[in-house]
Amino acid sequence: MDVRPRPNVCNLDVYVPGKPIEEVQQELGLTRVIKLASNENPWGPSPKALEAGRLALDKIFLYPDANAFNLKKALSERVQVKPSQIAIGNGSDEIVQLIANVFVDPGDEVVMATPSFPRYKTVTELMGGIPKEVVLKDYRHDLTAMAAAVTEKTKLVFICNPNNPSGTIVSERELDEFMELIPPRVMVVFDEAYTEYVNAPEFASGFKYLQQGREVLVLRTFSKAYGLAGLRIGYAIGSPEMIDLLNRVRGPFNGNQVAQQAAGAALADQDYLEQVVANNYQGLNQLSEGLSKLGCSPVPSQTNFILVEVGRPSEELFVGLMRKGIIVRPGHLLGHPEALRVSVGTGEENEQFLLALADILNA
């Protein structure tokens, strides 16, 4: 090319999403494909959210509310903060980018676990920062090692809790000890995309430290338990000063009209959310028990997916399952070369996956 892009951009890894159903159908001539690759909610959003989204279509000739007034008001009542403490994003992954835009200068260090959500590393490198990756210990964040990795050059620490792709959490006690070691000048970002699924009593949200006056940011999303992945809407909670900084770099209409309305209705329908979470744990138990019977080693999960060690190259199993009409996430893309990450599906979808995997393992 004659034009000269920034070297940081050319050196970035391209995110590889889960294979879409339509592509697999066309490639392999299949009439039915089950997708268990992208941690989506197979029961979909609340019917009230769908209806609110449909009604919002009547006004899509208008720009959305750039301040997301109604949604932020509803969120502020739910989590007991001021609307000025909430920023809306085009999915919480956009907020990860905004955080990097605000804080990371060339040469700054950003501490993160690995394997974890890959966008932390990508946005750090894009801004010329230095990612300091700390390997998981027993599939969990090694907070002691992460605290030790903090130096005078550290600007940010990302904690994905529950972690993707392992599905594990760190406990309140561990977080308390960790936060005692982190200097106030370092921003700690708690990415809690799967928090609605958590039922472990030892879990604590990063919101606790915000209430204590620490400068932290808590990220959440409507893409997972609320079932609105296709609308791309998430949010950050922080001090008014931190949210003001995020708003200075975000696009003015980044939360679209349909997403805002659907998210507000989804938030109001907590009965539906509770049913989704109950269904999810039935599915997790089904997958865990079925995988164990096949001689595999599933990692206990607090999310809507399960990481399972299968003892074989993940790419081989991924291809074999895809030929049977099952899309999962191969572990070699996630730092676990002999594992699969499997999203919880409906009971029938989980059963079809287990049967297909059994056929491959026993062949």
PDB file of N, CA, C and O in Angstrom, residues 152-178:
ATOM      1  N   GLU A 152       5.733   0.961  38.560  1.00  0.00           N
ATOM      2  CA  GLU A 152       5.509   2.402  38.446  1.00  0.00           C
ATOM      3  C   GLU A 152       4.904   2.778  37.098  1.00  0.00           C
ATOM      4  O   GLU A 152       4.312   3.847  36.952  1.00  0.00           O
ATOM      5  N   LYS A 153       5.051   1.904  36.115  1.00  0.00           N
ATOM      6  CA  LYS A 153       4.533   2.184  34.772  1.00  0.00           C
ATOM      7  C   LYS A 153       3.103   1.680  34.561  1.00  0.00           C
ATOM      8  O   LYS A 153       2.515   1.918  33.519  1.00  0.00           O
ATOM      9  N   THR A 154       2.552   0.993  35.558  1.00  0.00           N
ATOM     10  CA  THR A 154       1.229   0.395  35.396  1.00  0.00           C
ATOM     11  C   THR A 154       0.133   1.447  35.487  1.00  0.00           C
ATOM     12  O   THR A 154       0.082   2.229  36.441  1.00  0.00           O
ATOM     13  N   LYS A 155      -0.760   1.455  34.495  1.00  0.00           N
ATOM     14  CA  LYS A 155      -1.916   2.355  34.495  1.00  0.00           C
ATOM     15  C   LYS A 155      -3.210   1.632  34.835  1.00  0.00           C
ATOM     16  O   LYS A 155      -4.063   2.185  35.526  1.00  0.00           O
ATOM     17  N   LEU A 156      -3.358   0.413  34.309  1.00  0.00           N
ATOM     18  CA  LEU A 156      -4.617  -0.318  34.432  1.00  0.00           C
ATOM     19  C   LEU A 156      -4.360  -1.756  34.834  1.00  0.00           C
ATOM     20  O   LEU A 156      -3.323  -2.339  34.505  1.00  0.00           O
ATOM     21  N   VAL A 157      -5.361  -2.331  35.517  1.00  0.00           N
ATOM     22  CA  VAL A 157      -5.434  -3.773  35.726  1.00  0.00           C
ATOM     23  C   VAL A 157      -6.831  -4.216  35.321  1.00  0.00           C
ATOM     24  O   VAL A 157      -7.822  -3.628  35.765  1.00  0.00           O
ATOM     25  N   PHE A 158      -6.904  -5.231  34.453  1.00  0.00           N
ATOM     26  CA  PHE A 158      -8.192  -5.805  34.063  1.00  0.00           C
ATOM     27  C   PHE A 158      -8.410  -7.113  34.811  1.00  0.00           C
ATOM     28  O   PHE A 158      -7.543  -7.992  34.808  1.00  0.00           O
ATOM     29  N   ILE A 159      -9.578  -7.246  35.432  1.00  0.00           N
ATOM     30  CA  ILE A 159      -9.970  -8.497  36.078  1.00  0.00           C
ATOM     31  C   ILE A 159     -11.309  -8.933  35.494  1.00  0.00           C
ATOM     32  O   ILE A 159     -12.320  -8.240  35.646  1.00  0.00           O
ATOM     33  N   CYS A 160     -11.288 -10.043  34.796  1.00  0.00           N
ATOM     34  CA  CYS A 160     -12.502 -10.604  34.192  1.00  0.00           C
ATOM     35  C   CYS A 160     -13.088 -11.593  35.201  1.00  0.00           C
ATOM     36  O   CYS A 160     -12.545 -12.684  35.407  1.00  0.00           O
ATOM     37  N   ASN A 161     -14.194 -11.213  35.831  1.00  0.00           N
ATOM     38  CA  ASN A 161     -14.730 -11.981  36.949  1.00  0.00           C
ATOM     39  C   ASN A 161     -16.249 -12.071  36.858  1.00  0.00           C
ATOM     40  O   ASN A 161     -16.926 -11.071  37.124  1.00  0.00           O
ATOM     41  N   PRO A 162     -16.790 -13.239  36.449  1.00  0.00           N
ATOM     42  CA  PRO A 162     -16.149 -14.498  36.091  1.00  0.00           C
ATOM     43  C   PRO A 162     -15.279 -14.366  34.834  1.00  0.00           C
ATOM     44  O   PRO A 162     -15.547 -13.523  33.982  1.00  0.00           O
ATOM     45  N   ASN A 163     -14.287 -15.259  34.756  1.00  0.00           N
ATOM     46  CA  ASN A 163     -13.333 -15.170  33.656  1.00  0.00           C
ATOM     47  C   ASN A 163     -13.833 -15.903  32.410  1.00  0.00           C
ATOM     48  O   ASN A 163     -14.451 -16.954  32.497  1.00  0.00           O
ATOM     49  N   ASN A 164     -13.545 -15.310  31.289  1.00  0.00           N
ATOM     50  CA  ASN A 164     -13.781 -15.937  29.986  1.00  0.00           C
ATOM     51  C   ASN A 164     -12.398 -16.179  29.371  1.00  0.00           C
ATOM     52  O   ASN A 164     -11.639 -15.208  29.239  1.00  0.00           O
ATOM     53  N   PRO A 165     -11.994 -17.432  29.078  1.00  0.00           N
ATOM     54  CA  PRO A 165     -12.838 -18.589  28.772  1.00  0.00           C
ATOM     55  C   PRO A 165     -12.970 -19.646  29.855  1.00  0.00           C
ATOM     56  O   PRO A 165     -13.547 -20.716  29.591  1.00  0.00           O
ATOM     57  N   SER A 166     -12.446 -19.445  31.054  1.00  0.00           N
ATOM     58  CA  SER A 166     -12.416 -20.542  32.027  1.00  0.00           C
ATOM     59  C   SER A 166     -13.712 -20.685  32.825  1.00  0.00           C
ATOM     60  O   SER A 166     -13.982 -21.754  33.376  1.00  0.00           O
ATOM     61  N   GLY A 167     -14.512 -19.606  32.933  1.00  0.00           N
ATOM     62  CA  GLY A 167     -15.772 -19.670  33.671  1.00  0.00           C
ATOM     63  C   GLY A 167     -15.622 -19.588  35.175  1.00  0.00           C
ATOM     64  O   GLY A 167     -16.592 -19.758  35.904  1.00  0.00           O
ATOM     65  N   THR A 168     -14.404 -19.304  35.656  1.00  0.00           N
ATOM     66  CA  THR A 168     -14.125 -19.297  37.085  1.00  0.00           C
ATOM     67  C   THR A 168     -14.217 -17.891  37.676  1.00  0.00           C
ATOM     68  O   THR A 168     -14.189 -16.894  36.951  1.00  0.00           O
ATOM     69  N   ILE A 169     -14.286 -17.839  39.015  1.00  0.00           N
ATOM     70  CA  ILE A 169     -14.320 -16.559  39.712  1.00  0.00           C
ATOM     71  C   ILE A 169     -13.145 -16.458  40.672  1.00  0.00           C
ATOM     72  O   ILE A 169     -12.487 -17.453  40.988  1.00  0.00           O
ATOM     73  N   VAL A 170     -12.890 -15.233  41.143  1.00  0.00           N
ATOM     74  CA  VAL A 170     -12.021 -15.033  42.301  1.00  0.00           C
ATOM     75  C   VAL A 170     -12.904 -14.573  43.452  1.00  0.00           C
ATOM     76  O   VAL A 170     -13.923 -13.910  43.246  1.00  0.00           O
ATOM     77  N   SER A 171     -12.527 -14.935  44.641  1.00  0.00           N
ATOM     78  CA  SER A 171     -13.389 -14.715  45.800  1.00  0.00           C
ATOM     79  C   SER A 171     -13.253 -13.302  46.361  1.00  0.00           C
ATOM     80  O   SER A 171     -12.302 -12.577  46.054  1.00  0.00           O
ATOM     81  N   GLU A 172     -14.202 -12.952  47.221  1.00  0.00           N
ATOM     82  CA  GLU A 172     -14.166 -11.641  47.884  1.00  0.00           C
ATOM     83  C   GLU A 172     -12.906 -11.495  48.735  1.00  0.00           C
ATOM     84  O   GLU A 172     -12.260 -10.445  48.734  1.00  0.00           O
ATOM     85  N   ARG A 173     -12.531 -12.546  49.450  1.00  0.00           N
ATOM     86  CA  ARG A 173     -11.320 -12.485  50.270  1.00  0.00           C
ATOM     87  C   ARG A 173     -10.088 -12.227  49.409  1.00  0.00           C
ATOM     88  O   ARG A 173      -9.243 -11.385  49.749  1.00  0.00           O
ATOM     89  N   GLU A 174      -9.990 -12.929  48.290  1.00  0.00           N
ATOM     90  CA  GLU A 174      -8.844 -12.743  47.399  1.00  0.00           C
ATOM     91  C   GLU A 174      -8.808 -11.332  46.828  1.00  0.00           C
ATOM     92  O   GLU A 174      -7.741 -10.712  46.723  1.00  0.00           O
ATOM     93  N   LEU A 175      -9.985 -10.818  46.454  1.00  0.00           N
ATOM     94  CA  LEU A 175     -10.042  -9.463  45.910  1.00  0.00           C
ATOM     95  C   LEU A 175      -9.691  -8.419  46.969  1.00  0.00           C
ATOM     96  O   LEU A 175      -9.007  -7.437  46.674  1.00  0.00           O
ATOM     97  N   ASP A 176     -10.162  -8.633  48.197  1.00  0.00           N
ATOM     98  CA  ASP A 176      -9.831  -7.693  49.274  1.00  0.00           C
ATOM     99  C   ASP A 176      -8.311  -7.621  49.465  1.00  0.00           C
ATOM    100  O   ASP A 176      -7.735  -6.521  49.587  1.00  0.00           O
ATOM    101  N   GLU A 177      -7.668  -8.771  49.499  1.00  0.00           N
ATOM    102  CA  GLU A 177      -6.212  -8.807  49.671  1.00  0.00           C
ATOM    103  C   GLU A 177      -5.505  -8.159  48.490  1.00  0.00           C
ATOM    104  O   GLU A 177      -4.508  -7.440  48.661  1.00  0.00           O
ATOM    105  N   PHE A 178      -6.025  -8.405  47.294  1.00  0.00           N
ATOM    106  CA  PHE A 178      -5.444  -7.829  46.087  1.00  0.00           C
ATOM    107  C   PHE A 178      -5.546  -6.310  46.094  1.00  0.00           C
ATOM    108  O   PHE A 178      -4.562  -5.598  45.835  1.00  0.00           O
TER     109      PHE A 178
END
